Short mmCIF file of C-alpha atoms in Angstrom, two decimals:
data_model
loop_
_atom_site.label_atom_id
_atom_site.label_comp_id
_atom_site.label_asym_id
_atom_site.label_seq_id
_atom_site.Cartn_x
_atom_site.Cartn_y
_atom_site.Cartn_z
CA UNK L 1 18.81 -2.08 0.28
CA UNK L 2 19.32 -2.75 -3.36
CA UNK L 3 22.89 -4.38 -4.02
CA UNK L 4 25.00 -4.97 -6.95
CA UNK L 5 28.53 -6.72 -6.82
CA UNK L 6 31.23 -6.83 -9.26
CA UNK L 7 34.46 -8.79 -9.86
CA UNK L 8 37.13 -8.43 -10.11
CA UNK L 9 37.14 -5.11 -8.93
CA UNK L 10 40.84 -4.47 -11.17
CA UNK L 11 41.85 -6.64 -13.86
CA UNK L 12 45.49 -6.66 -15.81
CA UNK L 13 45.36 -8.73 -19.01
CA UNK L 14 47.66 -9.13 -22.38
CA UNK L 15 46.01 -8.31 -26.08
CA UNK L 16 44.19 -11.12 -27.27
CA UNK L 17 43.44 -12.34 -23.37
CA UNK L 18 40.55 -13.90 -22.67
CA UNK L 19 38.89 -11.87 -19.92
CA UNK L 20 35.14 -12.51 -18.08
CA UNK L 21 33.74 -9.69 -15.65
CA UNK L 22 31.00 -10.73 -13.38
CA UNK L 23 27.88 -8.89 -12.12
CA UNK L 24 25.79 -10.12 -9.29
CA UNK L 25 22.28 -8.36 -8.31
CA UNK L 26 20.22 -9.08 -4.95
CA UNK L 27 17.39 -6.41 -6.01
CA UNK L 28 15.10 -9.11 -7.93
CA UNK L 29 14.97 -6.90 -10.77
CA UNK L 30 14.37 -7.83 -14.26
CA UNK L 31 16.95 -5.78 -16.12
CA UNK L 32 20.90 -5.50 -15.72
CA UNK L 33 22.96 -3.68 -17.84
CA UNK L 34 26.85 -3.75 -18.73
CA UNK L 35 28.17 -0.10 -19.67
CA UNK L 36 31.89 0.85 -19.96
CA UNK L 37 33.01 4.38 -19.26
CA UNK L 38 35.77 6.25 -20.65
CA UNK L 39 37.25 9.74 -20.19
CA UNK L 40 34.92 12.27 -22.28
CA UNK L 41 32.46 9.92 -23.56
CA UNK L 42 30.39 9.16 -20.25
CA UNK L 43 28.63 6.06 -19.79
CA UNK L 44 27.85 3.68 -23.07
CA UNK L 45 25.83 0.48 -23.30
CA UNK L 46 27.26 -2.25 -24.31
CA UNK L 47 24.83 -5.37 -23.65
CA UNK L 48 21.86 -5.29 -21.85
CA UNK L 49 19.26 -8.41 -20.76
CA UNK L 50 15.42 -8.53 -19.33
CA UNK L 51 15.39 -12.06 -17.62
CA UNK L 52 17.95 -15.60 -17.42
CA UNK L 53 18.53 -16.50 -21.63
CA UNK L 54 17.86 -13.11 -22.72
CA UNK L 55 20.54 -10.88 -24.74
CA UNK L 56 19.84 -7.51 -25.94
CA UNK L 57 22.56 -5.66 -28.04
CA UNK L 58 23.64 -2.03 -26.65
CA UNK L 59 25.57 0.77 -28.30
CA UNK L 60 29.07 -0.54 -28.41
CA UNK L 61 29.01 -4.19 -28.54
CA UNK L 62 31.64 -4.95 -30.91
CA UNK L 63 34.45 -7.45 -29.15
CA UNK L 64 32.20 -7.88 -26.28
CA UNK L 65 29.66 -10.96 -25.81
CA UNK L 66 27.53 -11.28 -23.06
CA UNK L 67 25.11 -13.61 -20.91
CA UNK L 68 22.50 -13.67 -18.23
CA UNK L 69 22.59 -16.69 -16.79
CA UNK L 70 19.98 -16.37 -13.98
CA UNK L 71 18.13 -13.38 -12.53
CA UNK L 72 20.76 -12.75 -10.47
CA UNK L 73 23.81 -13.10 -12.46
CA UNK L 74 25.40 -11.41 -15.94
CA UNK L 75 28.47 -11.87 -17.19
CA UNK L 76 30.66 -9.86 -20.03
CA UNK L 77 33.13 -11.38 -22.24
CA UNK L 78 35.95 -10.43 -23.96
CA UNK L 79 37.22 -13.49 -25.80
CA UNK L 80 40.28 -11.44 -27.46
CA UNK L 81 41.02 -8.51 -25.35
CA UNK L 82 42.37 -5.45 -26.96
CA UNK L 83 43.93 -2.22 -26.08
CA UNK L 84 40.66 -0.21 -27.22
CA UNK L 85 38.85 -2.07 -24.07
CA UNK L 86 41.07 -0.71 -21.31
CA UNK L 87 38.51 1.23 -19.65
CA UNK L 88 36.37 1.25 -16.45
CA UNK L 89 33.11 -0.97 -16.80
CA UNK L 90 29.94 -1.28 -14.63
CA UNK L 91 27.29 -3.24 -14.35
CA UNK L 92 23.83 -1.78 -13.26
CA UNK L 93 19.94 -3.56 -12.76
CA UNK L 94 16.46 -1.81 -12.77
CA UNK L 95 13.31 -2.33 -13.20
CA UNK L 96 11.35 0.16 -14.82
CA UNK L 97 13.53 3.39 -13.86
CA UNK L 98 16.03 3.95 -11.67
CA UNK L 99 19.14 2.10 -12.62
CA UNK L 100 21.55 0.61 -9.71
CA UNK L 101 25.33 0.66 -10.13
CA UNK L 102 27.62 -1.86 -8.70
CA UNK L 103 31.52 -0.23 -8.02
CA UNK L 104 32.52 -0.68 -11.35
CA UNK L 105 35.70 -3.59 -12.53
CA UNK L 106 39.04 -1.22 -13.72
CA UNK L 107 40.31 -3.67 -17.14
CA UNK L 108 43.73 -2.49 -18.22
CA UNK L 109 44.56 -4.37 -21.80
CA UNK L 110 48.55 -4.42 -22.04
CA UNK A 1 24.05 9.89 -31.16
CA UNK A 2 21.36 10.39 -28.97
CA UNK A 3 22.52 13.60 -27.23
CA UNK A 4 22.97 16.92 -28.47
CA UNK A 5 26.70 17.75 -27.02
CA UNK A 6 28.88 15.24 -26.86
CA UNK A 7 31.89 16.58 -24.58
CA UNK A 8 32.07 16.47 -20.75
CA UNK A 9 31.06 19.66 -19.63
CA UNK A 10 33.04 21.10 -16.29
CA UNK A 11 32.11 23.93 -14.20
CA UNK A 12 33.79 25.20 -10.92
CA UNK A 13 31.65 27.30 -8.32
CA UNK A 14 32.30 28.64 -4.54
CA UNK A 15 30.11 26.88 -2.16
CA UNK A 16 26.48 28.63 -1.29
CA UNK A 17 26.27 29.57 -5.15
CA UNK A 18 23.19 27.83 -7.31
CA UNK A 19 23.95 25.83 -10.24
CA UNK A 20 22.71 25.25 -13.71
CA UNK A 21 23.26 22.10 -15.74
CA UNK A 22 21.94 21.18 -18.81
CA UNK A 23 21.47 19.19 -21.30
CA UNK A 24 19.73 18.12 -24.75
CA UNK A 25 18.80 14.98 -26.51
CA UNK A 26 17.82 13.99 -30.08
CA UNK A 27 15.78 11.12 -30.11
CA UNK A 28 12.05 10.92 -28.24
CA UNK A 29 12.28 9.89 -24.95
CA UNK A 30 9.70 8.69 -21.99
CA UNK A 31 11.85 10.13 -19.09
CA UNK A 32 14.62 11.67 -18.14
CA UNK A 33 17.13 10.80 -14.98
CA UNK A 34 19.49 12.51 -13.67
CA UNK A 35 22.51 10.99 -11.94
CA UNK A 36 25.59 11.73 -9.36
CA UNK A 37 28.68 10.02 -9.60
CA UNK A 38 31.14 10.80 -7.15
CA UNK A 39 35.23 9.90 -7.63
CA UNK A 40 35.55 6.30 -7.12
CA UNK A 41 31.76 5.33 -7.37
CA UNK A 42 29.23 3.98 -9.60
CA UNK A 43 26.26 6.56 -10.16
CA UNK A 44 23.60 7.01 -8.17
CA UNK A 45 20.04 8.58 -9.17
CA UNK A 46 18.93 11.89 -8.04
CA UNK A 47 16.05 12.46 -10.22
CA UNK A 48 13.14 10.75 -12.58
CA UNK A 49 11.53 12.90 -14.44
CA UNK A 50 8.80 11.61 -16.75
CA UNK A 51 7.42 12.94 -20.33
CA UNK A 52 4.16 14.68 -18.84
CA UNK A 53 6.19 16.19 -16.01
CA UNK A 54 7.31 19.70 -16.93
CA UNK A 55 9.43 19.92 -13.31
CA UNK A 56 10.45 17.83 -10.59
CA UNK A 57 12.03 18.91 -7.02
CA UNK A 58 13.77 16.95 -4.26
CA UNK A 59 15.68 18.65 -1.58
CA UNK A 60 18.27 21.47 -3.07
CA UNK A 61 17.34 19.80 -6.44
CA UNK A 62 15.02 20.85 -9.33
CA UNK A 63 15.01 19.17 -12.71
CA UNK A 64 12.86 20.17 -15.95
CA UNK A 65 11.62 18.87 -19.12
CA UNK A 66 11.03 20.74 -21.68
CA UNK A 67 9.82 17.67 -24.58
CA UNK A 68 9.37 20.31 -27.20
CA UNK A 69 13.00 21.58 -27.26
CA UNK A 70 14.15 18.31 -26.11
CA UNK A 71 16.05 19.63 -23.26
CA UNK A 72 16.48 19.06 -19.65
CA UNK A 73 18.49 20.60 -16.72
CA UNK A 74 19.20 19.95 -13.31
CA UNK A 75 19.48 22.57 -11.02
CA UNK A 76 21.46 22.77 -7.40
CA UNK A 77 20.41 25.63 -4.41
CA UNK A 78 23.33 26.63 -1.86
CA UNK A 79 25.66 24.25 -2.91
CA UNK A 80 27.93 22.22 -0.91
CA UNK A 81 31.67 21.12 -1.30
CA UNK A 82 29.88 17.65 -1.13
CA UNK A 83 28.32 18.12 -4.21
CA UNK A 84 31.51 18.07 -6.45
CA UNK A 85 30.43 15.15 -8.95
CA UNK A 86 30.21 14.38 -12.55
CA UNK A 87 26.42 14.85 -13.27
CA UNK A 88 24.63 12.95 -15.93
CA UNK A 89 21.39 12.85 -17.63
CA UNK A 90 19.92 9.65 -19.51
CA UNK A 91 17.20 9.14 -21.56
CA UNK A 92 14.94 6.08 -21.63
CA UNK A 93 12.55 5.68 -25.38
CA UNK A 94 10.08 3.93 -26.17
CA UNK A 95 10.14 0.18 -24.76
CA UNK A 96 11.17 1.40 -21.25
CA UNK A 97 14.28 0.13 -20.48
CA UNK A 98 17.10 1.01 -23.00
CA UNK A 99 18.82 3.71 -20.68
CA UNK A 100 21.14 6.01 -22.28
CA UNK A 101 23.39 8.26 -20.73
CA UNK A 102 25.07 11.63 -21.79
CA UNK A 103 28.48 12.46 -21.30
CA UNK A 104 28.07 14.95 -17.94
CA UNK A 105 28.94 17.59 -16.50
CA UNK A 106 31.60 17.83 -13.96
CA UNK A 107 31.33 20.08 -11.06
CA UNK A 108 33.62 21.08 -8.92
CA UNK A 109 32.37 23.45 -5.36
CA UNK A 110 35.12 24.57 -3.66
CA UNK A 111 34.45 25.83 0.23
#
């Protein structure tokens, strides 16, 4: 069964923090995806990658860097954490359709 | 924006009733998913729906496509109290795997 894994699962961190959320996928697909979601505004893309090295920029990247560093693995940075980032952020991997969610890492910026 | 309406939708319905939900895009799009998230939990796909399908069934589900109006809904028979969920629809374009989701619908069935 496909499987994606996130962690942490909750994170607490102080503006201007330095803050890296994880996302592991055992599905062998090509794509993974980082979206945060917030109340009223659904899902939105922030980074997006097709394969290890490979960066592609979303809808909302500003503050956030990102990078694939196998198949398997993608990571999302926030090198100065702010306020406006406290939100609820998943990570999801597809290939070619359907999109698989891990459980999603809760970020509270104090 | 890609989508039409922006605001989270919410509708509340008795159990056994059939549901609507709907929703529009702006930009040209390949296909159409629909998704299920339940409290707690990342979303889950119900439905792919592609450009030269006009309608799509699984189960108690039915989603169209209507490409011409740009429009798509998802639609629920004899609802459950297991079906209360936000509901979303996202859009893939051109390229195949920039996936785009609106901001749902959330539905409450009470028993």
């Amino acid at each position: 069964e496909a499987a994606v894994t996130q962690s942490p699962r909750n994170k607490v961190t102080v503006t201007g923090g330095n803050v890296t959320l994880s996302c592991r996928q055992t599905n062998s697909h090509n794509y993974m995806y980082w979206y945060r979601q917030d109340t009223g505004h659904g899902l939105r893309l922030i980074h997006y990658s097709y394969g290890a090295g490979n960066l592609q920029i979303g809808d909302v990247p500003d503050g956030y860097k990102a990078t694939r560093t196998t198949q398997e693995d993608f990571f999302l940075l926030l090198e100065l954490a702010s306020p406006s980032q406290t939100s609820l952020y998943f990570c999801a991997s597809s290939d070619a359709g359907e999109q698989y969610f891990g459980p999603g890492t809760r970020l509270t910026v104090l | 924006s890609q989508w039409g309406e922006e605001n989270l939708q919410a509708l509340s319905i008795q159990e056994g009733e059939d549901v609507t939900m709907n929703c529009s895009y702006k930009t040209y799009t390949t296909v159409v998913q629909w998704y299920r998230q339940k409290s707690g939990k990342g979303p889950a796909q119900l439905i792919l729906i592609r450009s030269n399908e006009r309608e799509k069934r699984s189960g108690r589900l039915r989603a169209t496509l209507d490409t011409s109006s740009q429009s798509s809904s998802l639609s629920i028979t004899g609802t459950l109290a297991t079906d209360t969920a936000v509901y979303f629809c996202a859009t893939t374009g051109t390229g195949g795997y920039k996936v785009v989701f609106g901001s749902g619908t959330r539905l409450l069935v009470s028993p």
